[in-house]
PDB file of C-alpha atoms and ligand atoms in Angstrom:
ATOM      1  CA  UNK A   1     -53.052  90.242 -60.615  1.00 53.00           C
ATOM      2  CA  UNK A   2     -50.013  90.902 -57.731  1.00 57.00           C
ATOM      3  CA  UNK A   3     -49.641  94.390 -56.259  1.00 68.00           C
ATOM      4  CA  UNK A   4     -46.362  94.900 -58.826  1.00 76.00           C
ATOM      5  CA  UNK A   5     -48.405  94.345 -61.856  1.00 93.00           C
ATOM      6  CA  UNK A   6     -50.406  97.732 -61.096  1.00 97.00           C
ATOM      7  CA  UNK A   7     -48.280 100.312 -61.858  1.00 98.00           C
ATOM      8  CA  UNK A   8     -48.688 103.011 -59.227  1.00 98.00           C
ATOM      9  CA  UNK A   9     -47.824 105.923 -61.328  1.00 98.00           C
ATOM     10  CA  UNK A  10     -49.404 106.595 -65.367  1.00 99.00           C
ATOM     11  CA  UNK A  11     -49.244 109.076 -67.005  1.00 99.00           C
ATOM     12  CA  UNK A  12     -51.510 109.554 -70.559  1.00 99.00           C
ATOM     13  CA  UNK A  13     -50.172 111.733 -73.580  1.00 99.00           C
ATOM     14  CA  UNK A  14     -54.118 112.720 -74.107  1.00 98.00           C
ATOM     15  CA  UNK A  15     -53.573 112.619 -78.627  1.00 98.00           C
ATOM     16  CA  UNK A  16     -55.882 111.879 -81.187  1.00 98.00           C
ATOM     17  CA  UNK A  17     -59.026 114.285 -80.633  1.00 98.00           C
ATOM     18  CA  UNK A  18     -58.814 116.677 -83.400  1.00 98.00           C
ATOM     19  CA  UNK A  19     -58.130 113.390 -85.678  1.00 98.00           C
ATOM     20  CA  UNK A  20     -61.217 111.909 -84.261  1.00 98.00           C
ATOM     21  CA  UNK A  21     -63.555 114.824 -85.187  1.00 98.00           C
ATOM     22  CA  UNK A  22     -62.611 115.083 -88.425  1.00 98.00           C
ATOM     23  CA  UNK A  23     -63.378 111.481 -88.674  1.00 98.00           C
ATOM     24  CA  UNK A  24     -66.563 112.774 -88.255  1.00 98.00           C
ATOM     25  CA  UNK A  25     -66.891 115.533 -90.094  1.00 98.00           C
ATOM     26  CA  UNK A  26     -66.872 117.883 -86.654  1.00 98.00           C
ATOM     27  CA  UNK A  27     -64.747 120.838 -86.227  1.00 98.00           C
ATOM     28  CA  UNK A  28     -61.844 119.877 -83.604  1.00 98.00           C
ATOM     29  CA  UNK A  29     -62.426 121.160 -80.835  1.00 98.00           C
ATOM     30  CA  UNK A  30     -66.083 119.012 -80.775  1.00 98.00           C
ATOM     31  CA  UNK A  31     -63.017 116.735 -80.458  1.00 98.00           C
ATOM     32  CA  UNK A  32     -61.370 118.217 -77.150  1.00 98.00           C
ATOM     33  CA  UNK A  33     -64.753 118.342 -75.725  1.00 98.00           C
ATOM     34  CA  UNK A  34     -65.458 114.540 -76.361  1.00 98.00           C
ATOM     35  CA  UNK A  35     -62.379 114.031 -75.051  1.00 98.00           C
ATOM     36  CA  UNK A  36     -63.709 114.640 -71.709  1.00 98.00           C
ATOM     37  CA  UNK A  37     -66.153 111.714 -70.575  1.00 98.00           C
ATOM     38  CA  UNK A  38     -62.093 109.803 -72.037  1.00 98.00           C
ATOM     39  CA  UNK A  39     -60.958 112.054 -68.714  1.00 98.00           C
ATOM     40  CA  UNK A  40     -63.968 110.958 -66.423  1.00 98.00           C
ATOM     41  CA  UNK A  41     -62.998 107.521 -67.315  1.00 98.00           C
ATOM     42  CA  UNK A  42     -59.838 107.297 -66.922  1.00 98.00           C
ATOM     43  CA  UNK A  43     -59.944 108.750 -63.253  1.00 98.00           C
ATOM     44  CA  UNK A  44     -62.723 106.158 -62.619  1.00 98.00           C
ATOM     45  CA  UNK A  45     -60.541 103.079 -63.895  1.00 98.00           C
ATOM     46  CA  UNK A  46     -57.502 104.375 -61.952  1.00 98.00           C
ATOM     47  CA  UNK A  47     -59.341 104.710 -58.423  1.00 98.00           C
ATOM     48  CA  UNK A  48     -60.544 101.507 -58.814  1.00 98.00           C
ATOM     49  CA  UNK A  49     -57.836  99.696 -59.894  1.00 98.00           C
ATOM     50  CA  UNK A  50     -55.413 100.869 -57.023  1.00 98.00           C
ATOM     51  CA  UNK A  51     -53.512 103.211 -59.218  1.00 98.00           C
ATOM     52  CA  UNK A  52     -51.902 105.994 -56.372  1.00 98.00           C
ATOM     53  CA  UNK A  53     -51.030 108.574 -59.072  1.00 98.00           C
ATOM     54  CA  UNK A  54     -52.627 109.613 -62.801  1.00 99.00           C
ATOM     55  CA  UNK A  55     -50.896 112.197 -64.694  1.00 99.00           C
ATOM     56  CA  UNK A  56     -52.866 113.963 -67.492  1.00 98.00           C
ATOM     57  CA  UNK A  57     -51.268 115.776 -70.575  1.00 98.00           C
ATOM     58  CA  UNK A  58     -54.234 117.880 -70.920  1.00 98.00           C
ATOM     59  CA  UNK A  59     -51.986 121.078 -72.725  1.00 98.00           C
ATOM     60  CA  UNK A  60     -48.215 122.048 -73.626  1.00 98.00           C
ATOM     61  CA  UNK A  61     -46.688 124.787 -73.601  1.00 97.00           C
ATOM     62  CA  UNK A  62     -46.214 124.190 -77.574  1.00 97.00           C
ATOM     63  CA  UNK A  63     -50.245 124.109 -78.055  1.00 98.00           C
ATOM     64  CA  UNK A  64     -50.294 128.199 -77.854  1.00 98.00           C
ATOM     65  CA  UNK A  65     -49.340 127.999 -81.027  1.00 98.00           C
ATOM     66  CA  UNK A  66     -52.313 126.010 -82.653  1.00 98.00           C
ATOM     67  CA  UNK A  67     -54.908 128.792 -83.800  1.00 98.00           C
ATOM     68  CA  UNK A  68     -56.055 131.627 -80.979  1.00 98.00           C
ATOM     69  CA  UNK A  69     -60.102 130.159 -81.444  1.00 97.00           C
ATOM     70  CA  UNK A  70     -58.792 126.166 -80.666  1.00 98.00           C
ATOM     71  CA  UNK A  71     -56.868 127.312 -77.865  1.00 98.00           C
ATOM     72  CA  UNK A  72     -59.875 129.968 -76.507  1.00 97.00           C
ATOM     73  CA  UNK A  73     -62.012 126.379 -76.234  1.00 97.00           C
ATOM     74  CA  UNK A  74     -59.170 124.500 -74.691  1.00 98.00           C
ATOM     75  CA  UNK A  75     -59.132 127.057 -71.871  1.00 97.00           C
ATOM     76  CA  UNK A  76     -63.394 127.753 -71.952  1.00 97.00           C
ATOM     77  CA  UNK A  77     -63.036 123.947 -71.426  1.00 97.00           C
ATOM     78  CA  UNK A  78     -60.487 123.670 -69.030  1.00 97.00           C
ATOM     79  CA  UNK A  79     -62.357 126.176 -66.979  1.00 96.00           C
ATOM     80  CA  UNK A  80     -65.801 124.194 -67.269  1.00 96.00           C
ATOM     81  CA  UNK A  81     -63.864 121.101 -66.113  1.00 96.00           C
ATOM     82  CA  UNK A  82     -62.224 122.839 -62.653  1.00 95.00           C
ATOM     83  CA  UNK A  83     -65.994 124.289 -62.214  1.00 93.00           C
ATOM     84  CA  UNK A  84     -67.801 121.323 -63.176  1.00 93.00           C
ATOM     85  CA  UNK A  85     -65.902 118.106 -61.312  1.00 96.00           C
ATOM     86  CA  UNK A  86     -63.882 120.260 -58.617  1.00 97.00           C
ATOM     87  CA  UNK A  87     -67.014 119.059 -55.998  1.00 96.00           C
ATOM     88  CA  UNK A  88     -67.361 115.167 -57.430  1.00 97.00           C
ATOM     89  CA  UNK A  89     -63.498 114.621 -57.628  1.00 98.00           C
ATOM     90  CA  UNK A  90     -63.341 115.554 -53.669  1.00 98.00           C
ATOM     91  CA  UNK A  91     -66.812 113.921 -52.934  1.00 98.00           C
ATOM     92  CA  UNK A  92     -64.642 110.912 -54.702  1.00 98.00           C
ATOM     93  CA  UNK A  93     -61.319 111.668 -52.421  1.00 98.00           C
ATOM     94  CA  UNK A  94     -59.579 112.505 -55.130  1.00 98.00           C
ATOM     95  CA  UNK A  95     -56.638 115.141 -54.972  1.00 98.00           C
ATOM     96  CA  UNK A  96     -56.300 117.304 -57.712  1.00 98.00           C
ATOM     97  CA  UNK A  97     -52.941 119.312 -58.748  1.00 98.00           C
ATOM     98  CA  UNK A  98     -52.172 120.769 -61.490  1.00 98.00           C
ATOM     99  CA  UNK A  99     -48.240 121.031 -62.596  1.00 98.00           C
ATOM    100  CA  UNK A 100     -46.820 123.270 -65.948  1.00 98.00           C
ATOM    101  CA  UNK A 101     -46.514 127.427 -66.038  1.00 97.00           C
ATOM    102  CA  UNK A 102     -49.662 128.424 -64.629  1.00 96.00           C
ATOM    103  CA  UNK A 103     -48.394 132.010 -65.041  1.00 95.00           C
ATOM    104  CA  UNK A 104     -49.007 132.236 -68.717  1.00 94.00           C
ATOM    105  CA  UNK A 105     -52.917 131.623 -67.908  1.00 97.00           C
ATOM    106  CA  UNK A 106     -55.659 134.689 -66.867  1.00 94.00           C
ATOM    107  CA  UNK A 107     -56.000 135.219 -63.212  1.00 96.00           C
ATOM    108  CA  UNK A 108     -59.418 133.922 -62.960  1.00 96.00           C
ATOM    109  CA  UNK A 109     -58.501 130.441 -64.062  1.00 96.00           C
ATOM    110  CA  UNK A 110     -55.342 130.248 -61.253  1.00 97.00           C
ATOM    111  CA  UNK A 111     -57.534 131.123 -58.487  1.00 97.00           C
ATOM    112  CA  UNK A 112     -60.296 128.592 -59.580  1.00 97.00           C
ATOM    113  CA  UNK A 113     -57.263 125.855 -59.925  1.00 98.00           C
ATOM    114  CA  UNK A 114     -55.519 126.993 -56.586  1.00 98.00           C
ATOM    115  CA  UNK A 115     -59.817 126.853 -55.093  1.00 97.00           C
ATOM    116  CA  UNK A 116     -59.925 122.977 -56.775  1.00 98.00           C
ATOM    117  CA  UNK A 117     -56.152 122.504 -55.168  1.00 98.00           C
ATOM    118  CA  UNK A 118     -57.027 123.452 -51.550  1.00 98.00           C
ATOM    119  CA  UNK A 119     -60.563 121.616 -51.709  1.00 98.00           C
ATOM    120  CA  UNK A 120     -58.896 118.092 -52.437  1.00 98.00           C
ATOM    121  CA  UNK A 121     -55.397 118.654 -50.434  1.00 98.00           C
ATOM    122  CA  UNK A 122     -55.678 116.632 -48.123  1.00 98.00           C
ATOM    123  CA  UNK A 123     -58.083 113.296 -50.449  1.00 98.00           C
ATOM    124  CA  UNK A 124     -56.001 109.614 -50.366  1.00 98.00           C
ATOM    125  CA  UNK A 125     -57.679 107.453 -52.964  1.00 98.00           C
ATOM    126  CA  UNK A 126     -56.120 109.004 -55.428  1.00 98.00           C
ATOM    127  CA  UNK A 127     -53.901 111.854 -57.209  1.00 98.00           C
ATOM    128  CA  UNK A 128     -54.574 113.288 -60.331  1.00 98.00           C
ATOM    129  CA  UNK A 129     -52.089 115.516 -61.891  1.00 98.00           C
ATOM    130  CA  UNK A 130     -53.297 117.087 -64.632  1.00 98.00           C
ATOM    131  CA  UNK A 131     -50.491 119.142 -67.037  1.00 98.00           C
ATOM    132  CA  UNK A 132     -51.102 122.007 -68.099  1.00 98.00           C
ATOM    133  CA  UNK A 133     -49.089 124.712 -70.177  1.00 98.00           C
ATOM    134  CA  UNK A 134     -46.850 121.580 -69.066  1.00 98.00           C
ATOM    135  CA  UNK A 135     -43.288 121.316 -70.383  1.00 98.00           C
ATOM    136  CA  UNK A 136     -40.581 118.357 -69.688  1.00 98.00           C
ATOM    137  CA  UNK A 137     -37.963 121.214 -70.155  1.00 98.00           C
ATOM    138  CA  UNK A 138     -39.654 123.733 -68.493  1.00 98.00           C
ATOM    139  CA  UNK A 139     -39.848 121.542 -65.478  1.00 98.00           C
ATOM    140  CA  UNK A 140     -36.356 120.679 -65.724  1.00 98.00           C
ATOM    141  CA  UNK A 141     -34.954 124.066 -66.231  1.00 98.00           C
ATOM    142  CA  UNK A 142     -37.525 125.032 -63.298  1.00 98.00           C
ATOM    143  CA  UNK A 143     -35.766 122.434 -61.211  1.00 98.00           C
ATOM    144  CA  UNK A 144     -32.301 123.543 -61.650  1.00 98.00           C
ATOM    145  CA  UNK A 145     -33.351 126.998 -60.786  1.00 98.00           C
ATOM    146  CA  UNK A 146     -35.082 126.537 -57.588  1.00 98.00           C
ATOM    147  CA  UNK A 147     -32.474 123.789 -56.626  1.00 98.00           C
ATOM    148  CA  UNK A 148     -29.146 126.494 -57.558  1.00 98.00           C
ATOM    149  CA  UNK A 149     -30.823 129.711 -55.333  1.00 98.00           C
ATOM    150  CA  UNK A 150     -31.693 126.746 -52.511  1.00 98.00           C
ATOM    151  CA  UNK A 151     -27.710 125.809 -52.168  1.00 97.00           C
ATOM    152  CA  UNK A 152     -26.687 129.873 -52.937  1.00 97.00           C
ATOM    153  CA  UNK A 153     -29.057 130.904 -49.864  1.00 98.00           C
ATOM    154  CA  UNK A 154     -28.105 128.064 -48.007  1.00 97.00           C
ATOM    155  CA  UNK A 155     -23.652 128.307 -48.497  1.00 97.00           C
ATOM    156  CA  UNK A 156     -24.374 124.111 -49.755  1.00 97.00           C
ATOM    157  CA  UNK A 157     -22.106 122.908 -52.278  1.00 97.00           C
ATOM    158  CA  UNK A 158     -22.930 122.372 -55.529  1.00 96.00           C
ATOM    159  CA  UNK A 159     -20.922 119.262 -54.694  1.00 97.00           C
ATOM    160  CA  UNK A 160     -23.190 117.587 -52.580  1.00 96.00           C
ATOM    161  CA  UNK A 161     -26.388 117.746 -55.266  1.00 97.00           C
ATOM    162  CA  UNK A 162     -27.797 114.030 -55.606  1.00 97.00           C
ATOM    163  CA  UNK A 163     -30.246 112.883 -58.026  1.00 97.00           C
ATOM    164  CA  UNK A 164     -32.722 112.680 -55.523  1.00 97.00           C
ATOM    165  CA  UNK A 165     -32.260 116.534 -54.532  1.00 97.00           C
ATOM    166  CA  UNK A 166     -32.562 117.625 -57.800  1.00 98.00           C
ATOM    167  CA  UNK A 167     -36.023 115.813 -57.839  1.00 98.00           C
ATOM    168  CA  UNK A 168     -37.444 117.577 -54.544  1.00 98.00           C
ATOM    169  CA  UNK A 169     -37.749 120.451 -57.405  1.00 98.00           C
ATOM    170  CA  UNK A 170     -39.236 119.048 -60.189  1.00 98.00           C
ATOM    171  CA  UNK A 171     -43.001 119.079 -60.287  1.00 98.00           C
ATOM    172  CA  UNK A 172     -44.102 115.137 -59.519  1.00 98.00           C
ATOM    173  CA  UNK A 173     -41.672 114.851 -56.193  1.00 97.00           C
ATOM    174  CA  UNK A 174     -43.574 113.050 -53.414  1.00 94.00           C
ATOM    175  CA  UNK A 175     -45.312 110.600 -56.054  1.00 98.00           C
ATOM    176  CA  UNK A 176     -44.473 107.449 -56.625  1.00 98.00           C
ATOM    177  CA  UNK A 177     -41.747 106.956 -59.536  1.00 98.00           C
ATOM    178  CA  UNK A 178     -43.959 106.767 -63.221  1.00 98.00           C
ATOM    179  CA  UNK A 179     -44.100 103.291 -64.345  1.00 98.00           C
ATOM    180  CA  UNK A 180     -46.284 103.578 -67.145  1.00 98.00           C
ATOM    181  CA  UNK A 181     -46.787 106.247 -69.978  1.00 99.00           C
ATOM    182  CA  UNK A 182     -49.672 105.765 -72.466  1.00 99.00           C
ATOM    183  CA  UNK A 183     -50.261 107.362 -76.217  1.00 99.00           C
ATOM    184  CA  UNK A 184     -53.137 107.358 -77.608  1.00 99.00           C
ATOM    185  CA  UNK A 185     -53.936 108.649 -81.169  1.00 98.00           C
ATOM    186  CA  UNK A 186     -51.222 106.964 -82.869  1.00 98.00           C
ATOM    187  CA  UNK A 187     -47.933 108.852 -82.160  1.00 98.00           C
ATOM    188  CA  UNK A 188     -45.064 107.502 -80.823  1.00 98.00           C
ATOM    189  CA  UNK A 189     -43.409 110.462 -78.911  1.00 98.00           C
ATOM    190  CA  UNK A 190     -42.852 112.037 -76.180  1.00 98.00           C
ATOM    191  CA  UNK A 191     -44.072 115.657 -77.283  1.00 98.00           C
ATOM    192  CA  UNK A 192     -42.065 117.309 -73.774  1.00 98.00           C
ATOM    193  CA  UNK A 193     -44.269 115.340 -71.282  1.00 98.00           C
ATOM    194  CA  UNK A 194     -42.430 114.183 -68.059  1.00 98.00           C
ATOM    195  CA  UNK A 195     -39.179 113.863 -69.197  1.00 98.00           C
ATOM    196  CA  UNK A 196     -36.513 113.754 -66.547  1.00 98.00           C
ATOM    197  CA  UNK A 197     -39.615 111.297 -64.951  1.00 98.00           C
ATOM    198  CA  UNK A 198     -39.596 108.743 -68.348  1.00 98.00           C
ATOM    199  CA  UNK A 199     -35.748 107.245 -67.364  1.00 97.00           C
ATOM    200  CA  UNK A 200     -37.710 103.676 -66.554  1.00 97.00           C
ATOM    201  CA  UNK A 201     -41.525 104.256 -67.563  1.00 98.00           C
ATOM    202  CA  UNK A 202     -42.932 101.228 -69.294  1.00 98.00           C
ATOM    203  CA  UNK A 203     -43.974 103.569 -72.914  1.00 98.00           C
ATOM    204  CA  UNK A 204     -47.305 102.037 -74.430  1.00 99.00           C
ATOM    205  CA  UNK A 205     -48.784 103.467 -77.943  1.00 98.00           C
ATOM    206  CA  UNK A 206     -52.459 103.018 -79.054  1.00 98.00           C
ATOM    207  CA  UNK A 207     -53.895 103.754 -82.193  1.00 98.00           C
ATOM    208  CA  UNK A 208     -56.676 104.047 -80.836  1.00 99.00           C
ATOM    209  CA  UNK A 209     -57.896 108.223 -80.397  1.00 99.00           C
ATOM    210  CA  UNK A 210     -58.502 110.103 -76.764  1.00 99.00           C
ATOM    211  CA  UNK A 211     -62.423 110.078 -77.388  1.00 99.00           C
ATOM    212  CA  UNK A 212     -62.639 106.621 -78.062  1.00 98.00           C
ATOM    213  CA  UNK A 213     -60.390 105.628 -74.969  1.00 99.00           C
ATOM    214  CA  UNK A 214     -62.481 103.914 -72.552  1.00 98.00           C
ATOM    215  CA  UNK A 215     -61.774 101.472 -69.227  1.00 98.00           C
ATOM    216  CA  UNK A 216     -62.011  98.568 -71.403  1.00 98.00           C
ATOM    217  CA  UNK A 217     -58.645 100.413 -73.941  1.00 98.00           C
ATOM    218  CA  UNK A 218     -57.539 101.191 -69.985  1.00 98.00           C
ATOM    219  CA  UNK A 219     -57.420  97.878 -69.111  1.00 98.00           C
ATOM    220  CA  UNK A 220     -55.368  96.594 -72.771  1.00 98.00           C
ATOM    221  CA  UNK A 221     -52.859  99.543 -71.301  1.00 98.00           C
ATOM    222  CA  UNK A 222     -52.501  97.467 -67.801  1.00 98.00           C
ATOM    223  CA  UNK A 223     -52.415  93.909 -68.725  1.00 98.00           C
ATOM    224  CA  UNK A 224     -49.829  94.830 -71.519  1.00 98.00           C
ATOM    225  CA  UNK A 225     -47.422  96.080 -68.185  1.00 98.00           C
ATOM    226  CA  UNK A 226     -48.456  93.055 -66.507  1.00 98.00           C
ATOM    227  CA  UNK A 227     -46.867  90.893 -68.820  1.00 97.00           C
ATOM    228  CA  UNK A 228     -43.651  93.038 -68.886  1.00 97.00           C
ATOM    229  CA  UNK A 229     -40.247  92.279 -67.103  1.00 96.00           C
ATOM    230  CA  UNK A 230     -38.452  94.994 -65.490  1.00 96.00           C
ATOM    231  CA  UNK A 231     -34.802  94.577 -65.314  1.00 96.00           C
ATOM    232  CA  UNK A 232     -33.765  98.246 -64.567  1.00 96.00           C
ATOM    233  CA  UNK A 233     -30.331  97.134 -65.937  1.00 97.00           C
ATOM    234  CA  UNK A 234     -30.160  93.908 -64.082  1.00 96.00           C
ATOM    235  CA  UNK A 235     -30.579  90.651 -66.333  1.00 97.00           C
ATOM    236  CA  UNK A 236     -33.342  88.453 -66.476  1.00 97.00           C
ATOM    237  CA  UNK A 237     -32.338  86.084 -64.219  1.00 97.00           C
ATOM    238  CA  UNK A 238     -31.073  87.946 -61.250  1.00 96.00           C
ATOM    239  CA  UNK A 239     -34.830  90.037 -62.219  1.00 96.00           C
ATOM    240  CA  UNK A 240     -36.378  86.351 -61.711  1.00 95.00           C
ATOM    241  CA  UNK A 241     -34.044  85.412 -58.424  1.00 93.00           C
ATOM    242  CA  UNK A 242     -35.309  88.200 -56.723  1.00 81.00           C
TER     243      UNK A 242
HETATM  244  C1  LIG B 301     -54.849 116.321 -77.886  1.00 87.72           C
HETATM  245  O1  LIG B 301     -55.513 115.858 -79.016  1.00 87.72           O
HETATM  246  C2  LIG B 301     -55.475 117.613 -77.281  1.00 87.72           C
HETATM  247  C3  LIG B 301     -54.419 118.860 -76.965  1.00 87.72           C
HETATM  248  C4  LIG B 301     -53.259 118.954 -77.633  1.00 87.72           C
HETATM  249  C5  LIG B 301     -55.223 119.606 -76.535  1.00 87.72           C
HETATM  250  P1  LIG B 301     -55.100 116.649 -81.157  1.00 87.72           P
HETATM  251  O2  LIG B 301     -56.061 118.081 -80.679  1.00 87.72           O
HETATM  252  O3  LIG B 301     -53.393 116.919 -80.928  1.00 87.72           O
HETATM  253  O4  LIG B 301     -55.483 115.525 -81.519  1.00 87.72           O
HETATM  254  P2  LIG B 301     -54.890 115.856 -83.063  1.00 87.72           P
HETATM  255  O5  LIG B 301     -53.806 115.623 -82.655  1.00 87.72           O
HETATM  256  O6  LIG B 301     -54.687 116.847 -83.821  1.00 87.72           O
HETATM  257  O7  LIG B 301     -55.498 114.108 -83.498  1.00 87.72           O
HETATM  258  C1  LIG B 302     -48.913 116.904 -77.066  1.00 87.72           C
HETATM  259  O1  LIG B 302     -49.902 116.799 -78.341  1.00 87.72           O
HETATM  260  C2  LIG B 302     -49.699 117.552 -76.244  1.00 87.72           C
HETATM  261  C3  LIG B 302     -50.789 117.584 -75.296  1.00 87.72           C
HETATM  262  C4  LIG B 302     -52.026 115.474 -76.024  1.00 87.72           C
HETATM  263  C5  LIG B 302     -51.664 117.583 -74.621  1.00 87.72           C
HETATM  264  P1  LIG B 302     -49.852 117.293 -79.579  1.00 87.72           P
HETATM  265  O2  LIG B 302     -50.305 116.680 -80.483  1.00 87.72           O
HETATM  266  O3  LIG B 302     -49.644 118.499 -78.808  1.00 87.72           O
HETATM  267  O4  LIG B 302     -48.458 116.297 -79.909  1.00 87.72           O
HETATM  268  P2  LIG B 302     -47.934 116.871 -81.730  1.00 87.72           P
HETATM  269  O5  LIG B 302     -47.580 117.920 -81.546  1.00 87.72           O
HETATM  270  O6  LIG B 302     -48.292 115.514 -82.431  1.00 87.72           O
HETATM  271  O7  LIG B 302     -46.117 116.058 -80.995  1.00 87.72           O
HETATM  272 MG1  LIG B 303     -52.213 115.870 -81.566  1.00 87.72          MG
END
């Protein structure tokens, strides 16, 4: 497979944990726990395939509205995974970055996030972005506020602001453009994920529920991506001549 057929940046909406558990006659949180193994598999696969950035939607800004017990288990799980995986990610040369509004998390969890990010900050095999309390609209508003502050402080001209300048304030600035967005669990929607970054991403939807999404399932998404012609506004003929 040529290099352009391998997406540089893949994002995944990891959906379907609750339904997976229900199908097995278990409570929803059983599905969240099972989903951790799929996260490990996705990270392994991304490293082996040469993907440079992998962005996983772990908890949306809207997920706080779920029953308190479920939110509690998700927070515990996040804590647990940070404890158990940070060293392993570091050993595997993976850089961890948490994107989203972490100010709403408890202090202990925020400390752990910063510690894991600092431990892995110089790693180069893969950037693993975990989107936690993330919302696409939040990301855009946050960038707008910070860029506005900077523009005022430096007496900059509002009319000079470019898309590039704006992007510098977005969560995934300095990482490759998003090439492929995968959503498991059968729904065909974006659920307030990477709205700005999706501008020219390819979308791949699968009915596979997240705990069943293994390396083979990930490979199918990559194969599908490789078969697509990305035109970025050009004609097919123009792209073929390039
Ligand atoms: C995705 O699975 C995980 C999170 C949103 C945290 P769901 O919990 O949404 O599972 P379904 O969609 O109800 O099956
Ligand atoms: C999106 O899944 C959020 C995550 C996967 C973390 P949801 O299950 O929350 O999305 P909706 O509610 O079906 O749109
Ligand atoms: Mg869901």
